[in-house]
Coordinates of C-alpha atoms and ligand atoms in Angstrom, one line a residue:
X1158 CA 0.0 0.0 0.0
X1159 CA 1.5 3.6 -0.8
X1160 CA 0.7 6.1 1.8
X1161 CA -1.3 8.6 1.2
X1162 CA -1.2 12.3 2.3
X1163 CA -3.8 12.8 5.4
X1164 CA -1.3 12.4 7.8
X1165 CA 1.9 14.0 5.4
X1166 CA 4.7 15.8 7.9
X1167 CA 3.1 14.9 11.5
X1168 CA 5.2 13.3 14.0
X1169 CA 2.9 10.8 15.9
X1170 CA 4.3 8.9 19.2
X1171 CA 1.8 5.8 19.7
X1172 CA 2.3 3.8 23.3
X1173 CA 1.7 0.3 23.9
X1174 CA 2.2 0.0 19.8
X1175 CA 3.6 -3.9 20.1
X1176 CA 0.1 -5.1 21.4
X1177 CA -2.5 -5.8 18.9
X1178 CA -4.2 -2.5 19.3
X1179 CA -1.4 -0.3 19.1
X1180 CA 0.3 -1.9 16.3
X1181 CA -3.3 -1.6 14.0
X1182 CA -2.8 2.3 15.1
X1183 CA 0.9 2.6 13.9
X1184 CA 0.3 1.0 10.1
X1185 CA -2.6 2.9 9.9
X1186 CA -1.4 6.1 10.6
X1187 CA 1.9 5.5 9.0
X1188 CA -0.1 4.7 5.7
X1189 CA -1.7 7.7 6.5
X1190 CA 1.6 9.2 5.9
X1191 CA 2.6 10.1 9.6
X1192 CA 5.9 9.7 10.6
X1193 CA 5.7 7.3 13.7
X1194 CA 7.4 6.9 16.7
X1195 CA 6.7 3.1 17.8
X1196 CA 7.1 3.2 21.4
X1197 CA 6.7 0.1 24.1
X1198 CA 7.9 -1.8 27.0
X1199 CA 8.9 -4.6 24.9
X1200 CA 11.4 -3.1 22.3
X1201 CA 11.4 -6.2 20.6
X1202 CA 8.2 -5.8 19.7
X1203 CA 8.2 -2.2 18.8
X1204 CA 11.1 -2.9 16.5
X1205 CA 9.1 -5.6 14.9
X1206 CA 6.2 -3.3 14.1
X1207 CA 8.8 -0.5 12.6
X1208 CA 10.6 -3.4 10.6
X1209 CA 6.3 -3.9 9.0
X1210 CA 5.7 -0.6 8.6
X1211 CA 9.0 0.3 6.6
X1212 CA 8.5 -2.4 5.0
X1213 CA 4.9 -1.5 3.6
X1214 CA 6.5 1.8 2.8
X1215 CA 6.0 4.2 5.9
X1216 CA 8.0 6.2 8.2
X1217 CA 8.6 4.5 11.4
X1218 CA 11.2 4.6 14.5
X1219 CA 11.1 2.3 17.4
X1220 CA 11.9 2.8 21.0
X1221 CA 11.0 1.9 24.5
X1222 CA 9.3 3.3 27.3
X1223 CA 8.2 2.6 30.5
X1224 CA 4.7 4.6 30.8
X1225 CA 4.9 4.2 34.8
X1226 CA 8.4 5.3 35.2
X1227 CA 8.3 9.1 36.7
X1228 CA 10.8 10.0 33.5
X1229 CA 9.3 7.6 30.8
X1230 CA 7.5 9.5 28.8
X1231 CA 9.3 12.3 29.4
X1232 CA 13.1 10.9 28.0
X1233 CA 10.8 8.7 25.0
X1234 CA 9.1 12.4 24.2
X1235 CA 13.2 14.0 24.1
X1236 CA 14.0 11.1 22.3
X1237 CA 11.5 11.4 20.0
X1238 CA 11.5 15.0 19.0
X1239 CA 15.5 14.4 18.7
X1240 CA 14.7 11.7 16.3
X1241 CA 12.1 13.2 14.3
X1242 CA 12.9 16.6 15.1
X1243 CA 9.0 17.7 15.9
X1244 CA 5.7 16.3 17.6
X1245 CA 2.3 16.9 16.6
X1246 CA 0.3 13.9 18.4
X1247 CA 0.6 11.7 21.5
X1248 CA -1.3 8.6 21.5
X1249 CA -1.5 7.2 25.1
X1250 CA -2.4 4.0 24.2
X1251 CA -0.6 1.6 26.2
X1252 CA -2.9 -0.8 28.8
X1253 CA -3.0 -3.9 31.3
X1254 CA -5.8 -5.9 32.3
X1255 CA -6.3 -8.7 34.7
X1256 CA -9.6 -10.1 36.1
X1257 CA -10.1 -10.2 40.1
X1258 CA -12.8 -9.5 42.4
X1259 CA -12.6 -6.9 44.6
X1260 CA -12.9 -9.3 47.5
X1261 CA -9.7 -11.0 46.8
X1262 CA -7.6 -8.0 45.3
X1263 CA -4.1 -7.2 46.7
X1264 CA -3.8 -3.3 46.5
X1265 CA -0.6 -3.6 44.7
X1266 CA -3.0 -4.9 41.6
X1267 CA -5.2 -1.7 42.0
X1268 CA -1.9 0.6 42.1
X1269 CA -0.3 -1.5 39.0
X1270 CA -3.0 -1.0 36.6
X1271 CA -3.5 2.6 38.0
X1272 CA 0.0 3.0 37.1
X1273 CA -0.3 2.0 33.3
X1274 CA -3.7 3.0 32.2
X1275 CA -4.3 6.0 34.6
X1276 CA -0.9 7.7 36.1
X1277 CA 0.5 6.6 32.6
X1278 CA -2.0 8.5 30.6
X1279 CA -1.2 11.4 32.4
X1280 CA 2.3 11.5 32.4
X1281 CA 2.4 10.9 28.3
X1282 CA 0.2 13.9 28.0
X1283 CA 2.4 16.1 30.3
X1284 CA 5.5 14.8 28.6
X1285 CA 4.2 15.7 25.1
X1286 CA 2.1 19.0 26.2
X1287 CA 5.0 20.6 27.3
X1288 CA 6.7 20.0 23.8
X1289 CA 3.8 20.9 22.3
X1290 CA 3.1 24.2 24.0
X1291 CA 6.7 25.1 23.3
X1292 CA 6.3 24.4 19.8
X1293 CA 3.3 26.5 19.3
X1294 CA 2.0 24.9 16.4
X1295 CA -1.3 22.8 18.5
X1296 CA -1.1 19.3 18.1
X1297 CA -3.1 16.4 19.4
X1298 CA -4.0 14.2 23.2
X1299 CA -5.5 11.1 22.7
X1300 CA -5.8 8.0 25.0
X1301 CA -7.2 4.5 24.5
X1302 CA -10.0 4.4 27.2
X1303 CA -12.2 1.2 26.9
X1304 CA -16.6 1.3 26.9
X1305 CA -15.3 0.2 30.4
X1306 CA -15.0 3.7 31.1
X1307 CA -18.7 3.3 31.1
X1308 CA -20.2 0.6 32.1
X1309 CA -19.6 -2.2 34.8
X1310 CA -18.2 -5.6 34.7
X1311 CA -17.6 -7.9 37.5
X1312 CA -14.6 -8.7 38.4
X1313 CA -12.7 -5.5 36.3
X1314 CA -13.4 -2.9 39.2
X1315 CA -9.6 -1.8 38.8
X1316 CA -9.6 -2.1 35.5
X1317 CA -12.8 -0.4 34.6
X1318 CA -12.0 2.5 37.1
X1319 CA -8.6 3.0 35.8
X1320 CA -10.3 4.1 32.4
X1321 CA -13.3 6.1 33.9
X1322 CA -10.5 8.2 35.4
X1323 CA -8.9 9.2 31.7
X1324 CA -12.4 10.2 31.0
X1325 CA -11.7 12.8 33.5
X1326 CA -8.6 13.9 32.5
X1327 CA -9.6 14.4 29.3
X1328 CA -12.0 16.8 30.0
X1329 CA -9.7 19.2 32.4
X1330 CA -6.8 18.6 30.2
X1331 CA -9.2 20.0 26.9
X1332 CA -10.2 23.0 28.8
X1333 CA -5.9 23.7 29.8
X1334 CA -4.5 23.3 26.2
X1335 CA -7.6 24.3 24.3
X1336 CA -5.7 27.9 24.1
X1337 CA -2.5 26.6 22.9
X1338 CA -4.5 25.0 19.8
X1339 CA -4.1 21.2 21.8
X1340 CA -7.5 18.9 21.2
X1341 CA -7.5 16.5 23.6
X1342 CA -9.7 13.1 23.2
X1343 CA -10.3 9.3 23.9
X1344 CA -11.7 6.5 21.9
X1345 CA -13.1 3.3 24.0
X1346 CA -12.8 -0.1 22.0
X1347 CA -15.3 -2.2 22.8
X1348 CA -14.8 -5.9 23.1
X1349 CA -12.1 -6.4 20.2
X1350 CA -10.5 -9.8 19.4
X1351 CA -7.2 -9.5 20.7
X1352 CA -5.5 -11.5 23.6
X1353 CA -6.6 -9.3 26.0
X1354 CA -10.3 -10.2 25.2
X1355 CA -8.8 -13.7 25.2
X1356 CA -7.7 -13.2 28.7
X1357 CA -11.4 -11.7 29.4
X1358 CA -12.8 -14.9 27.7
X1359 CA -10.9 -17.4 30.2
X1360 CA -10.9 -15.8 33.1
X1361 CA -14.0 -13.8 33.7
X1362 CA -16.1 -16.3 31.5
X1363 CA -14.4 -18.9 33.7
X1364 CA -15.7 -17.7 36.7
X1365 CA -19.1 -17.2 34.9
X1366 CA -18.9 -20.6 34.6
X1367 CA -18.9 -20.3 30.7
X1368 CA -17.1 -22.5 27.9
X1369 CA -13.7 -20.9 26.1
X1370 CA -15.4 -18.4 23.4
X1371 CA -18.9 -18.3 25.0
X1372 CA -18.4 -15.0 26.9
X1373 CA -16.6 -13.2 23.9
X1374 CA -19.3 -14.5 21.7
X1375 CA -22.8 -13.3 23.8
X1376 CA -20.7 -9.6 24.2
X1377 CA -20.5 -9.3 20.3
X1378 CA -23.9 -10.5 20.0
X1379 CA -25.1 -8.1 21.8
X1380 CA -24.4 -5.3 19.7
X1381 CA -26.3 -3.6 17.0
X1382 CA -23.9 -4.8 14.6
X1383 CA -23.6 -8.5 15.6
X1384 CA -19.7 -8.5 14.4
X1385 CA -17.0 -9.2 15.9
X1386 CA -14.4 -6.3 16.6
X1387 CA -11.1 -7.0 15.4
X1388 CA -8.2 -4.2 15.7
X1389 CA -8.3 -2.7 12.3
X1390 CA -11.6 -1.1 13.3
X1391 CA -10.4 0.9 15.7
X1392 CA -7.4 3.1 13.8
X1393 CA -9.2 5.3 11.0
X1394 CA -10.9 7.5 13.9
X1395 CA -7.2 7.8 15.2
X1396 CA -6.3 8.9 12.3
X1397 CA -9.2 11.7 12.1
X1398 CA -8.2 12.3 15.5
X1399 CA -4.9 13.2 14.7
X1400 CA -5.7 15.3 11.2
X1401 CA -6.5 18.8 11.0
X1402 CA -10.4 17.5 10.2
X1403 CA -11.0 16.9 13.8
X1404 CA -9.8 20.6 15.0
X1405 CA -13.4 21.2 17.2
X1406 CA -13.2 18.1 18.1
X1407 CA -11.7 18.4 22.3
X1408 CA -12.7 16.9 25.5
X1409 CA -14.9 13.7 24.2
X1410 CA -14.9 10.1 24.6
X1411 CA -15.7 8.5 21.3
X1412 CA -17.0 5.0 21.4
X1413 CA -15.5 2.9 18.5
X1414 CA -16.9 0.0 19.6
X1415 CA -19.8 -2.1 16.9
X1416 CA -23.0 0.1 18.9
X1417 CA -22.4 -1.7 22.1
X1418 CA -22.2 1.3 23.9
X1419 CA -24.5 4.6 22.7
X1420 CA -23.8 6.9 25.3
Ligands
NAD847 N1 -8.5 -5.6 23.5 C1 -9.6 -5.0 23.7 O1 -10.7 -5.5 23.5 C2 -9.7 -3.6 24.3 C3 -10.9 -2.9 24.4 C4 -10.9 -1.7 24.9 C5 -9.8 -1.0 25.3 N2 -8.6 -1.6 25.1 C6 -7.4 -0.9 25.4 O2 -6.6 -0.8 24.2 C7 -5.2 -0.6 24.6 C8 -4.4 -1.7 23.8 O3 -5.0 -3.0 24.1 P1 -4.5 -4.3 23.3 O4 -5.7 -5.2 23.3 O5 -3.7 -3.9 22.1 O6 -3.5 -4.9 24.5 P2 -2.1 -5.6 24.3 O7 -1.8 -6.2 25.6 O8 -2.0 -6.4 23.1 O9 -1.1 -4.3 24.1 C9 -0.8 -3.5 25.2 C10 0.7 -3.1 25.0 O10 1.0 -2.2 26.1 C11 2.3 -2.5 26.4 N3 2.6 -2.0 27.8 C12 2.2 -2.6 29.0 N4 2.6 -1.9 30.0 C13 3.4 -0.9 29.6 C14 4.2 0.1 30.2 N5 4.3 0.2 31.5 N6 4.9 1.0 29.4 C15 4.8 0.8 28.0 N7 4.1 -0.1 27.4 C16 3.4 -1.0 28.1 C17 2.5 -4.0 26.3 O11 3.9 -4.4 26.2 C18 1.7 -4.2 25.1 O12 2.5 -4.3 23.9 C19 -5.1 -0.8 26.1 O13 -5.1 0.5 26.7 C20 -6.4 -1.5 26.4 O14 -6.8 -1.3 27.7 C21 -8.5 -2.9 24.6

C-alpha cells in the first residue's frame, strides 16, 4: 500500500504500539503518511512493528518506554523529537488488564493497573504537552479508554475504574491546552479480538462458569452490529483524530466500539 497524504509531515508517538491494538494504530497512521514513533515496553516488539511498517513503505522509529516510570514518557518524548525533530500527536495507548474480584484484590494490583492505564496517561500527555506548548503549532491528546470507562463488569473494578479516570482527565486537560491550539480526546474499543479479550474470555467467563469463546461471543452479539471487533476497526478514527479534520473536536470520549455502547 502507498501512503497517502492525510497524515503528510506529523510526527505521531503511539504507546503500547507492540500489542495488537497499538500496532493496528501505527500502520494505519503510518499509511496515513505520519511519521511514527513506535514506542513500548517490549522493544522487541516495537522494532518488529517499525521493521512492518518500513517495510509497507511508511515512516517508522522504534523505541521503548516505560509509561509508569516518573521519567518515561518524558526521556521517550526527548527522544522522539531528537529523532524526528518535531511532535504533533501523542497517542496514550498503552494498557493492562487482569480479572479479580474486589474481595480477593491485593492493593498492589489496584496501584499497577493505575500506574499503566491511569498515572500513565497522564504522564504521556504532560511529557508531550509541554513539547507541544513550546512548539506552538497545536497538536493532538489522545488515549485508548475502553466502553469500560462506562459501564460495569464484574470482576474489572480496577480495570474499569482505571479508564473512567482518563475520562476525566480528558475533559480538564481539553479545557488547559484548548488555548494553545491542543485537542485532547479518547476513543473506547469495545470488546475487540485481541489476547486481551482472550484473557477476558478465560478468566471472567471462567468464573461465569462459561465454555472458552462463549463470553466473547454473547458480548458481540449483543451489539447492533452483531460483528466481531477485530483491531483494524479501531485506527481510522485515530487517524481523524490526529488530522486537522478533527480541530473542534476536544474533550470527548468516542466509542469505537460495533454500537455496544450509545452513550
Ligand atoms: N483488546 C480490547 O478488547 C480492548 C478494548 C478496549 C480498550 N482496550 C485498550 O486498548 C489498549 C491496547 O490494548 P491491546 O488489546 O492492544 O492490548 P495488548 O496487551 O495487546 O497491548 C498493550 C501493550 O502495552 C504495552 N505495555 C504494557 N505496560 C506498559 C508500560 N508500563 N509501558 C509501556 N508499554 C506498556 C504492552 O507491552 C503491550 O504491547 C489498552 O489500553 C487496552 O486497555 C483494549
Amino acid at each position: 500500500m502507498e501512503p497517502n497524504q492525510m497524515l503528510s509531515g506529523k510526527v505521531v508517538i503511539v504507546t503500547g504500539a507492540a500489542g495488537a491494538i497499538g500496532k493496528a494504530i501505527a500502520m494505519h497512521l503510518a499509511m496515513d503518511g505520519a511519521r511514527v514513533a513506535v514506542a513500548d515496553l517490549r522493544v522487541d516488539g516495537a522494532e518488529s512493528v517499525a521493521n512492518d511498517i518500513r517495510a509497507a513503505g511508511g515512516d517508522a522509529w522504534a523505541t521503548s518506554v516505560d509509561v509508569t516510570r516518573d521519567d518515561g514518557p518524558s526521556t521517550m518524548v526527548d527522544a522522539v523529537v531528537g529523532h524526528f525533530g518535531r511532535l504533533d500527536a501523542m497517542i496514550a495507548n498503552a494498557g493492562i488488564l487482569t480479572i479479580n474480584p474486589i474481595l480477593d484484590m491485593p492493593v498492589a494490583e489496584w496501584d499497577r493497573t493505575f500506574s499503566v492505564n491511569t498515572r500513565g496517561v497522564f504522564l504521556c500527555f504532560q511529557a508531550a504537552a509541554r513539547h507541544l506548548v513550546k512548539q506552538d503549532q497545536g497538536g493532538r491528546l489522545i488515549a485508548t479508554a475502553s466502553i469500560a470507562a462506562k459501564i460495569g463488569s464484574p470482576y474489572q473494578a480496577h480495570y474499569q475504574s482505571s479508564k473512567s479516570a482518563i475520562l476525566g482527565l480528558v475533559r480538564s486537560a481539553a479545557w488547559e491546552f484548548g488555548p494553545h491550539g491542543i485537542t485532547v480526546n479518547c476513543f473506547c474499543p469495545g470488546n475487540v479480538d485481541t489476547p486481551m479479550w482472550e484473557l477476558i474470555d478465560r478468566e471472567r467467563g471462567g468464573r461465569m462458569g462459561k465454555a472458552p469463546g462463549e463470553l466473547f461471543k454473547e458480548v458481540a452479539s449483543r451489539s447492533p452490529l452483531g460483528r466481531t471487533q477485530v483491531p483494524g476497526d479501531i485506527p481510522p478514527l485515530v487517524s481523524f483524530l490526529v488530522s486537522d479534520g478533527s480541530r473542534a473536536i476536544t474533550g470527548q470520549s468516542i466509542n469505537v466500539d460495533n454500537g455496544v455502547v450509545m452513550f
